[in-house]
């Protein structure tokens, strides 16, 4: 039986510093999330390390059970909220643009490696993940993970919807001038595939990038549950599975596909 | 060699009447289109007959070379603009929700039968088309046809982009409360699949339906080239193939798909 889940979406910090600074920001956000009654805190892409930080990405890369994980796990356990965070993951000689979900007991419950790499910013530093659909559960709701550019491809959200995902959690690092992704693409994804989407962006500047902010939560019927501006902000939203059921009863897109007519998608 | 093509998008008439009234409205719109220097006039779904008109749909249904075609052909030839119009098409014992394109010489150059039927409004009256990608050419630009609900499915626009469509022409009959389709889904389609989309809606009321208006033209980079309000209106927009090339150089979504990861789509 699924129930309503409250989520805090942290668009920050405005100034990305060293790992200790970023972990401090995550800790403060987690504490505020608990005070707001949230079950989960979602933070942006590469929230633990910074994103457009050049060679520091590789210096700060670590395994999924490394010091960053241990620190976030301790934060989650102590304040009693699940935490979604981003970091560069080292696995063997490879580095991925990864997201990890730690539950309120401090246990890792999901790990996702970005599958659609964006431009030189990603391709110069990361290998792509090879597993598209990674899911976890919060309060009985089936959640899924995508990262930034991934969600610009309707196929990714379709794959999640077909696998039973009800709520897509999307840490991102969207920069100017691509605001259309936050304002139009994300609502389209929620509506066309009938899922909740929480899209949690960075803000401020890093080197040459100005991030868009515009973190948002969209219900399956297209309703905007919350939207941040450009600067540091935290949104608190309730994800209600009853709203999913009532939207899917009206918006029957998943059932109305003409899959017999779509070109078979071969590599 | 493709060149810039000017299009007039006619959101009307406000009061849908009998076929003669609707053909009069198309004729007036065609004349104004020619005066504006447009090469093509696009009109809404079922523009020749009315859409939510109950059993009249079947009474007014005719073959693709019937009296409605002959009248539109004569208008197109006389004013010297191509015309895209919608009508119920009778073929054998079957009726389809169809769109036809007549060039400026009065010749039929494309016919499309709506493949994704919407609710009882369509399913109670029409059979679905079985050909998804129908194309034609205007000024060297590869154009494609979709109707209303079709465009809510990202797979349809992907199929067009993969088949070389550069400009999707979409007559529609979008009603309240589904404004999100005009305001968010259509721009998302243009951007994610890197095509121009002209979405031409009905306005006013028919029986229980209040149409949304909000006819729009969206460039591949997401730029809104024009948008109508709720009432009768004509937009004049220029579709520039150079803007397609420059957008696709930056927005590389079509190339960046991870088709190796998407579930094969079998019936």
Coordinates of C-alpha atoms in Angstrom, one line a residue:
Chain A
X1 CA 0.0 0.0 0.0
X2 CA 1.5 3.3 -1.1
X3 CA 1.0 6.5 0.8
X4 CA 1.8 10.2 0.3
X5 CA 5.5 11.0 0.5
X6 CA 6.9 14.4 1.3
X7 CA 10.1 15.4 -0.5
X8 CA 12.5 18.3 -0.1
X9 CA 14.2 19.4 -3.3
X10 CA 17.4 21.3 -2.6
X11 CA 18.6 23.7 -5.4
X12 CA 22.0 24.4 -4.0
X13 CA 24.4 25.3 -2.8
X14 CA 24.9 28.5 -4.7
X15 CA 28.7 28.4 -4.3
X16 CA 30.0 24.9 -4.9
X17 CA 33.2 24.5 -2.9
X18 CA 35.3 21.5 -1.8
X19 CA 33.7 18.3 -0.8
X20 CA 33.5 19.2 2.9
X21 CA 31.6 22.4 2.1
X22 CA 29.2 20.5 -0.2
X23 CA 28.6 17.8 2.5
X24 CA 27.9 20.7 5.0
X25 CA 25.3 22.1 2.6
X26 CA 23.7 18.6 2.2
X27 CA 23.7 18.2 6.0
X28 CA 22.0 21.5 6.6
X29 CA 19.4 20.8 3.8
X30 CA 18.8 17.3 5.3
X31 CA 18.2 18.9 8.8
X32 CA 15.7 21.4 7.3
X33 CA 14.0 18.5 5.3
X34 CA 13.5 16.6 8.5
X35 CA 12.0 19.7 10.2
X36 CA 9.6 20.1 7.2
X37 CA 8.4 16.5 7.7
X38 CA 10.0 15.2 4.5
X39 CA 10.9 11.6 4.0
X40 CA 13.6 12.3 1.4
X41 CA 16.0 15.0 0.4
X42 CA 16.9 15.3 -3.3
X43 CA 20.0 17.2 -4.3
X44 CA 21.4 18.1 -7.7
X45 CA 23.8 16.3 -10.1
X46 CA 27.3 16.1 -8.6
X47 CA 26.0 17.7 -5.4
X48 CA 28.8 16.2 -3.3
X49 CA 31.7 17.4 -5.4
X50 CA 30.7 20.1 -7.9
X51 CA 30.2 19.4 -11.6
X52 CA 32.1 21.7 -13.9
X53 CA 35.3 21.5 -11.9
X54 CA 37.7 20.2 -14.5
X55 CA 40.3 17.6 -13.4
X56 CA 39.0 17.8 -9.8
X57 CA 36.2 15.5 -11.0
X58 CA 38.7 12.6 -11.3
X59 CA 40.6 13.6 -8.1
X60 CA 37.3 13.6 -6.1
X61 CA 36.0 10.4 -7.8
X62 CA 35.5 7.5 -5.3
X63 CA 33.8 4.1 -5.0
X64 CA 30.1 3.9 -4.1
X65 CA 31.0 2.9 -0.6
X66 CA 33.8 5.5 -0.2
X67 CA 34.1 8.5 2.3
X68 CA 31.3 10.6 0.6
X69 CA 28.9 7.7 0.9
X70 CA 29.9 7.2 4.6
X71 CA 29.4 10.9 5.3
X72 CA 26.0 11.0 3.6
X73 CA 24.9 7.7 5.2
X74 CA 25.7 9.2 8.6
X75 CA 23.7 12.4 7.8
X76 CA 20.7 10.4 6.6
X77 CA 20.8 8.1 9.7
X78 CA 21.2 10.9 12.1
X79 CA 18.4 13.2 10.8
X80 CA 16.2 10.3 9.7
X81 CA 15.6 11.3 6.0
X82 CA 16.6 9.5 2.8
X83 CA 19.1 11.4 0.7
X84 CA 19.7 11.4 -3.1
X85 CA 23.1 12.8 -4.0
X86 CA 25.4 13.0 -7.0
X87 CA 29.1 12.3 -7.3
X88 CA 31.8 11.0 -9.6
X89 CA 32.0 7.2 -9.1
X90 CA 35.2 5.3 -9.6
X91 CA 34.8 1.7 -10.4
X92 CA 38.0 -0.1 -11.5
X93 CA 39.8 2.3 -13.8
X94 CA 36.5 3.9 -14.9
X95 CA 34.6 7.0 -13.7
X96 CA 30.9 7.5 -14.0
X97 CA 28.5 10.4 -13.5
X98 CA 26.5 8.7 -10.7
X99 CA 23.6 9.2 -8.3
X100 CA 23.1 7.2 -5.1
X101 CA 20.1 6.9 -2.8
X102 CA 20.7 6.4 0.9
X103 CA 17.6 5.5 3.0
X104 CA 16.8 6.9 6.4
X105 CA 18.8 4.1 8.1
X106 CA 21.9 5.1 6.2
X107 CA 21.8 2.1 3.8
X108 CA 22.4 2.5 0.0
X109 CA 19.2 1.4 -1.8
X110 CA 19.9 2.5 -5.4
X111 CA 22.8 3.5 -7.6
X112 CA 22.5 4.9 -11.1
X113 CA 25.2 5.8 -13.7
X114 CA 24.1 8.5 -16.2
X115 CA 23.4 6.8 -19.5
X116 CA 23.1 9.8 -21.8
X117 CA 26.3 11.9 -21.6
X118 CA 26.1 15.6 -22.4
X119 CA 28.7 17.2 -24.7
X120 CA 32.3 17.5 -23.8
X121 CA 31.4 18.3 -20.2
X122 CA 30.4 14.7 -19.6
X123 CA 32.1 12.9 -22.5
X124 CA 35.5 14.2 -21.7
X125 CA 35.3 12.9 -18.1
X126 CA 32.9 10.0 -17.8
X127 CA 32.0 6.6 -19.2
X128 CA 28.2 6.2 -19.8
X129 CA 26.2 3.8 -17.7
X130 CA 24.7 0.8 -19.3
X131 CA 21.7 0.2 -17.1
X132 CA 18.8 2.5 -18.0
X133 CA 16.1 1.6 -15.5
X134 CA 17.2 1.8 -11.8
X135 CA 14.4 1.8 -9.2
X136 CA 13.8 2.0 -5.5
X137 CA 10.9 2.4 -3.2
X138 CA 9.8 5.2 -0.9
X139 CA 6.6 4.8 1.2
X140 CA 5.4 2.1 -1.2
X141 CA 5.9 4.4 -4.3
X142 CA 8.0 3.0 -7.1
X143 CA 10.7 5.6 -7.8
X144 CA 13.3 5.7 -10.6
X145 CA 16.5 7.6 -11.2
X146 CA 17.6 9.6 -14.3
X147 CA 20.3 12.3 -14.5
X148 CA 20.0 15.6 -16.3
X149 CA 20.3 15.0 -20.1
X150 CA 18.8 11.5 -19.8
X151 CA 15.3 13.0 -19.2
X152 CA 15.5 15.0 -22.5
X153 CA 14.9 11.6 -24.3
X154 CA 11.3 10.5 -24.1
X155 CA 12.4 6.9 -24.5
X156 CA 14.0 6.9 -21.0
X157 CA 10.8 8.0 -19.3
X158 CA 8.8 5.5 -21.4
X159 CA 11.1 2.7 -20.2
X160 CA 10.5 3.7 -16.6
X161 CA 6.8 3.9 -17.0
X162 CA 6.7 0.5 -18.6
X163 CA 8.8 -0.9 -15.8
X164 CA 6.3 0.5 -13.2
X165 CA 8.1 3.7 -12.1
X166 CA 5.6 6.1 -10.6
X167 CA 8.0 8.9 -9.5
X168 CA 11.1 9.9 -11.4
X169 CA 13.8 11.6 -9.4
X170 CA 16.1 13.6 -11.6
X171 CA 19.2 15.4 -10.2
X172 CA 20.4 17.7 -12.9
X173 CA 23.0 20.4 -13.8
X174 CA 21.0 22.3 -16.5
X175 CA 22.7 25.5 -17.7
X176 CA 21.7 28.6 -19.6
X177 CA 20.4 28.8 -22.4
X178 CA 18.6 25.5 -22.1
X179 CA 15.8 26.7 -19.7
X180 CA 13.3 25.0 -22.1
X181 CA 14.2 21.7 -20.6
X182 CA 13.1 22.7 -17.1
X183 CA 10.1 24.7 -18.2
X184 CA 8.7 22.5 -21.1
X185 CA 10.4 19.2 -21.5
X186 CA 10.1 18.1 -17.9
X187 CA 6.3 18.8 -17.7
X188 CA 5.9 17.1 -21.1
X189 CA 7.7 13.9 -19.7
X190 CA 5.4 13.8 -16.7
X191 CA 2.3 14.2 -18.8
X192 CA 3.1 12.0 -21.7
X193 CA 4.3 9.0 -19.6
X194 CA 2.0 9.7 -16.6
X195 CA 4.6 9.8 -13.8
X196 CA 5.6 12.3 -11.2
X197 CA 8.9 14.0 -12.1
X198 CA 11.0 15.9 -9.6
X199 CA 13.8 17.7 -11.4
X200 CA 16.4 19.2 -9.0
X201 CA 18.9 21.6 -10.5
X202 CA 22.1 23.3 -9.5
X203 CA 22.2 27.1 -9.3
X204 CA 24.9 29.8 -9.4
X205 CA 28.0 29.6 -11.5
X206 CA 30.8 27.1 -12.0
X207 CA 33.6 28.2 -14.3
X208 CA 31.9 29.1 -17.6
X209 CA 28.5 27.8 -16.7
X210 CA 25.5 29.6 -15.4
X211 CA 23.0 27.1 -14.1
X212 CA 19.3 27.7 -14.7
X213 CA 17.8 26.8 -11.3
X214 CA 14.1 26.3 -12.1
X215 CA 14.0 23.1 -10.0
X216 CA 10.4 21.7 -10.3
X217 CA 8.0 19.0 -9.3
X218 CA 5.4 18.0 -11.9
X219 CA 2.3 15.8 -11.3
X220 CA 1.2 13.2 -14.0
X221 CA -1.6 15.5 -15.1
X222 CA 0.9 18.3 -15.7
X223 CA 0.2 20.3 -12.6
X224 CA 3.2 22.1 -11.4
X225 CA 3.5 21.2 -7.7
X226 CA 6.4 23.6 -7.2
X227 CA 9.0 25.6 -9.1
X228 CA 12.1 27.4 -7.8
X229 CA 13.7 30.6 -9.3
X230 CA 17.3 31.0 -10.3
X231 CA 19.0 31.1 -6.9
X232 CA 19.4 28.8 -3.9
X233 CA 16.1 27.4 -2.8
X234 CA 14.4 24.4 -1.2
X235 CA 11.0 23.2 -2.4
X236 CA 8.8 21.0 -0.2
X237 CA 6.3 18.9 -2.2
X238 CA 3.9 16.0 -1.5
X239 CA 3.9 13.1 -3.9
X240 CA 0.5 11.5 -3.7
X241 CA -0.1 8.2 -5.4
X242 CA -3.9 8.8 -5.5
X243 CA -3.2 11.7 -7.9
X244 CA -1.3 9.3 -10.2
X245 CA -4.3 6.9 -10.3
X246 CA -6.8 9.7 -11.0
X247 CA -4.6 11.2 -13.7
X248 CA -4.0 7.8 -15.4
X249 CA -7.8 7.2 -15.5
X250 CA -8.2 10.3 -17.6
X251 CA -4.9 10.5 -19.5
X252 CA -4.6 7.1 -21.1
X253 CA -1.5 7.8 -23.2
X254 CA 0.4 4.7 -22.1
X255 CA -2.5 2.4 -23.2
X256 CA -3.2 4.4 -26.4
X257 CA 0.2 4.0 -27.9
X258 CA 0.2 2.4 -31.4
X259 CA 3.2 0.3 -30.8
X260 CA 2.4 -1.7 -33.9
X261 CA 3.2 1.4 -36.0
X262 CA 6.4 2.5 -34.3
X263 CA 9.7 1.6 -36.0
X264 CA 11.4 -1.2 -34.2
X265 CA 14.3 0.4 -32.4
X266 CA 17.5 -1.5 -33.2
X267 CA 21.0 -0.3 -32.3
Chain B
X1 CA 17.7 23.2 -52.3
X2 CA 15.2 24.2 -49.7
X3 CA 14.2 27.8 -49.1
X4 CA 12.2 29.7 -46.4
X5 CA 8.5 29.0 -46.7
X6 CA 5.8 31.3 -45.3
X7 CA 2.8 29.7 -43.8
X8 CA -0.6 31.0 -42.6
X9 CA -2.1 29.1 -39.7
X10 CA -5.9 29.6 -39.5
X11 CA -7.4 29.1 -36.1
X12 CA -11.1 29.2 -37.1
X13 CA -13.8 29.6 -37.9
X14 CA -15.2 30.4 -34.4
X15 CA -18.6 29.2 -35.4
X16 CA -18.5 25.9 -37.2
X17 CA -21.5 25.6 -39.4
X18 CA -22.5 23.5 -42.4
X19 CA -19.9 22.5 -45.0
X20 CA -20.6 25.5 -47.3
X21 CA -20.0 27.9 -44.3
X22 CA -16.7 26.1 -43.5
X23 CA -15.6 26.2 -47.1
X24 CA -16.3 29.9 -47.2
X25 CA -14.1 30.4 -44.1
X26 CA -11.3 28.4 -45.8
X27 CA -11.7 30.4 -48.9
X28 CA -11.5 33.7 -47.0
X29 CA -8.5 32.5 -45.1
X30 CA -6.8 31.3 -48.3
X31 CA -7.3 34.7 -49.9
X32 CA -5.7 36.5 -46.9
X33 CA -2.9 33.9 -46.9
X34 CA -2.1 34.8 -50.5
X35 CA -2.2 38.5 -49.6
X36 CA 0.3 37.8 -46.8
X37 CA 2.7 36.1 -49.2
X38 CA 2.1 32.6 -47.7
X39 CA 2.8 29.5 -49.8
X40 CA 0.5 27.4 -47.6
X41 CA -2.6 27.7 -45.5
X42 CA -3.1 25.2 -42.6
X43 CA -6.5 24.8 -41.1
X44 CA -7.7 22.8 -38.1
X45 CA -8.8 19.2 -37.7
X46 CA -12.1 18.6 -39.5
X47 CA -12.0 22.1 -40.8
X48 CA -14.3 21.4 -43.7
X49 CA -17.1 19.8 -41.7
X50 CA -16.9 20.5 -38.0
X51 CA -15.6 17.9 -35.5
X52 CA -17.9 17.4 -32.5
X53 CA -21.1 17.2 -34.7
X54 CA -22.4 13.8 -33.8
X55 CA -24.0 11.7 -36.6
X56 CA -23.3 14.6 -39.0
X57 CA -19.7 13.3 -39.2
X58 CA -20.9 10.3 -41.1
X59 CA -23.4 12.2 -43.2
X60 CA -20.7 14.6 -44.3
X61 CA -18.0 11.9 -44.8
X62 CA -16.9 11.6 -48.4
X63 CA -14.1 10.1 -50.5
X64 CA -10.8 11.9 -50.8
X65 CA -11.7 13.1 -54.3
X66 CA -15.3 14.1 -53.4
X67 CA -17.0 17.5 -53.5
X68 CA -15.1 18.9 -50.5
X69 CA -11.8 18.1 -52.3
X70 CA -13.0 19.6 -55.5
X71 CA -14.0 22.8 -53.7
X72 CA -10.7 23.1 -51.8
X73 CA -8.8 22.3 -55.0
X74 CA -10.6 25.1 -56.8
X75 CA -9.8 27.6 -54.0
X76 CA -6.1 26.6 -53.9
X77 CA -5.8 26.9 -57.6
X78 CA -7.5 30.2 -57.8
X79 CA -5.7 31.9 -55.0
X80 CA -2.4 30.2 -55.6
X81 CA -1.7 28.7 -52.1
X82 CA -1.5 25.2 -50.9
X83 CA -4.2 24.2 -48.4
X84 CA -4.2 21.7 -45.6
X85 CA -7.7 20.8 -44.4
X86 CA -9.4 18.1 -42.3
X87 CA -12.6 16.1 -43.1
X88 CA -14.2 12.7 -42.4
X89 CA -13.0 10.4 -45.2
X90 CA -15.2 7.6 -46.4
X91 CA -13.4 4.7 -48.0
X92 CA -15.4 1.6 -48.7
X93 CA -17.6 1.2 -45.7
X94 CA -15.1 2.9 -43.4
X95 CA -14.7 6.4 -42.1
X96 CA -11.4 8.0 -41.1
X97 CA -10.4 11.2 -39.4
X98 CA -8.4 12.5 -42.3
X99 CA -6.3 15.4 -43.5
X100 CA -5.5 16.3 -47.1
X101 CA -2.9 18.6 -48.6
X102 CA -3.7 20.3 -51.9
X103 CA -0.9 22.2 -53.7
X104 CA -1.3 25.6 -55.3
X105 CA -2.2 23.9 -58.6
X106 CA -5.1 22.2 -57.0
X107 CA -3.5 18.7 -56.9
X108 CA -3.7 16.4 -53.9
X109 CA -0.2 15.8 -52.7
X110 CA -0.7 14.0 -49.3
X111 CA -3.5 12.3 -47.4
X112 CA -3.2 11.2 -43.8
X113 CA -5.6 9.2 -41.6
X114 CA -5.3 9.9 -37.8
X115 CA -3.6 6.9 -36.3
X116 CA -4.1 7.7 -32.6
X117 CA -7.8 8.0 -31.9
X118 CA -8.9 10.2 -29.0
X119 CA -11.6 8.9 -26.6
X120 CA -15.2 8.2 -27.6
X121 CA -15.1 11.4 -29.7
X122 CA -12.9 9.6 -32.3
X123 CA -13.4 5.9 -31.4
X124 CA -17.1 6.1 -31.7
X125 CA -16.9 7.4 -35.2
X126 CA -13.7 6.6 -36.9
X127 CA -11.3 3.7 -37.7
X128 CA -7.7 4.5 -37.1
X129 CA -5.2 5.0 -39.9
X130 CA -2.5 2.4 -40.3
X131 CA 0.2 4.5 -42.0
X132 CA 2.1 6.6 -39.4
X133 CA 4.5 8.6 -41.6
X134 CA 3.0 10.6 -44.5
X135 CA 5.2 13.3 -46.0
X136 CA 5.0 15.9 -48.7
X137 CA 7.3 18.8 -49.9
X138 CA 6.9 22.5 -49.7
X139 CA 9.7 24.7 -51.2
X140 CA 12.1 21.8 -50.8
X141 CA 11.3 21.3 -47.1
X142 CA 10.2 17.8 -46.1
X143 CA 6.9 18.2 -44.4
X144 CA 4.9 15.6 -42.4
X145 CA 1.3 15.3 -41.2
X146 CA 0.0 14.3 -37.8
X147 CA -3.5 15.0 -36.3
X148 CA -4.2 16.2 -32.8
X149 CA -3.7 13.4 -30.3
X150 CA -1.0 11.8 -32.5
X151 CA 1.5 14.4 -31.5
X152 CA 1.1 13.7 -27.8
X153 CA 3.1 10.5 -28.4
X154 CA 6.8 11.2 -28.8
X155 CA 7.2 8.1 -30.9
X156 CA 5.2 9.6 -33.7
X157 CA 7.5 12.6 -34.0
X158 CA 10.6 10.4 -33.6
X159 CA 9.4 8.3 -36.5
X160 CA 9.0 11.5 -38.6
X161 CA 12.4 12.8 -37.7
X162 CA 14.0 9.5 -38.5
X163 CA 12.2 9.5 -41.9
X164 CA 13.6 12.9 -42.7
X165 CA 10.6 15.2 -41.8
X166 CA 11.8 18.7 -41.1
X167 CA 8.4 20.4 -40.6
X168 CA 5.5 18.7 -38.9
X169 CA 2.1 20.1 -39.8
X170 CA -0.5 19.2 -37.2
X171 CA -4.2 20.2 -37.6
X172 CA -5.9 19.7 -34.2
X173 CA -9.1 20.0 -32.1
X174 CA -7.7 20.4 -28.6
X175 CA -10.2 21.2 -26.0
X176 CA -10.2 22.5 -22.4
X177 CA -8.7 21.4 -20.0
X178 CA -5.9 20.0 -22.0
X179 CA -4.1 23.3 -22.7
X180 CA -0.8 21.7 -21.6
X181 CA -0.6 20.0 -25.0
X182 CA -0.4 23.3 -26.8
X183 CA 1.7 25.1 -24.3
X184 CA 4.2 22.4 -23.3
X185 CA 3.9 19.1 -25.3
X186 CA 4.2 20.7 -28.7
X187 CA 7.3 22.7 -27.9
X188 CA 8.8 19.6 -26.3
X189 CA 8.2 17.6 -29.5
X190 CA 9.9 20.3 -31.6
X191 CA 12.9 20.5 -29.4
X192 CA 13.5 16.8 -28.5
X193 CA 13.1 15.6 -32.2
X194 CA 14.6 18.8 -33.8
X195 CA 11.8 19.6 -36.2
X196 CA 9.5 22.6 -36.8
X197 CA 6.0 22.0 -35.5
X198 CA 2.9 24.0 -36.6
X199 CA 0.0 23.1 -34.4
X200 CA -3.3 24.5 -35.7
X201 CA -6.2 24.3 -33.4
X202 CA -10.0 24.9 -33.6
X203 CA -11.5 27.7 -31.4
X204 CA -15.0 28.5 -30.1
X205 CA -17.5 25.8 -28.9
X206 CA -19.0 22.8 -30.4
X207 CA -21.7 21.0 -28.4
X208 CA -20.1 20.2 -25.0
X209 CA -16.5 21.2 -26.1
X210 CA -14.7 24.4 -25.6
X211 CA -11.6 24.4 -27.8
X212 CA -8.3 25.8 -26.5
X213 CA -7.1 27.9 -29.4
X214 CA -3.4 28.5 -28.6
X215 CA -2.4 27.6 -32.2
X216 CA 1.4 27.8 -32.3
X217 CA 4.5 27.5 -34.4
X218 CA 7.7 26.2 -32.7
X219 CA 11.2 26.1 -34.1
X220 CA 13.6 23.2 -33.5
X221 CA 15.5 25.1 -30.8
X222 CA 12.2 25.6 -29.0
X223 CA 11.7 29.2 -30.1
X224 CA 8.0 30.2 -30.3
X225 CA 7.5 31.7 -33.7
X226 CA 3.9 32.6 -33.0
X227 CA 1.0 31.7 -30.7
X228 CA -2.7 32.6 -30.9
X229 CA -5.1 33.3 -28.1
X230 CA -8.4 31.6 -27.5
X231 CA -10.4 33.1 -30.3
X232 CA -10.4 33.2 -34.1
X233 CA -6.9 34.2 -35.4
X234 CA -4.5 33.7 -38.2
X235 CA -0.7 33.4 -37.6
X236 CA 1.8 34.1 -40.4
X237 CA 5.1 32.5 -39.8
X238 CA 8.3 31.8 -41.8
X239 CA 9.7 28.3 -41.7
X240 CA 13.5 28.6 -42.4
X241 CA 15.5 25.5 -43.1
X242 CA 18.7 27.3 -42.1
X243 CA 17.3 27.5 -38.5
X244 CA 16.9 23.8 -38.5
X245 CA 20.5 23.2 -39.5
X246 CA 21.8 25.6 -36.9
X247 CA 19.6 24.1 -34.2
X248 CA 20.6 20.5 -35.0
X249 CA 24.3 21.5 -34.8
X250 CA 23.8 22.5 -31.1
X251 CA 21.0 20.2 -30.0
X252 CA 22.2 16.7 -30.9
X253 CA 19.4 14.7 -29.4
X254 CA 18.7 12.6 -32.4
X255 CA 22.4 11.4 -32.5
X256 CA 22.7 11.1 -28.8
X257 CA 19.9 8.5 -28.3
X258 CA 21.1 5.3 -26.6
X259 CA 19.0 3.0 -28.8
X260 CA 21.0 0.1 -27.5
X261 CA 19.3 0.6 -24.1
X262 CA 15.7 1.2 -25.2
X263 CA 13.3 -1.7 -24.9
X264 CA 12.5 -3.2 -28.3
X265 CA 9.0 -2.1 -29.1
X266 CA 7.0 -5.1 -30.2
X267 CA 3.2 -5.0 -30.6

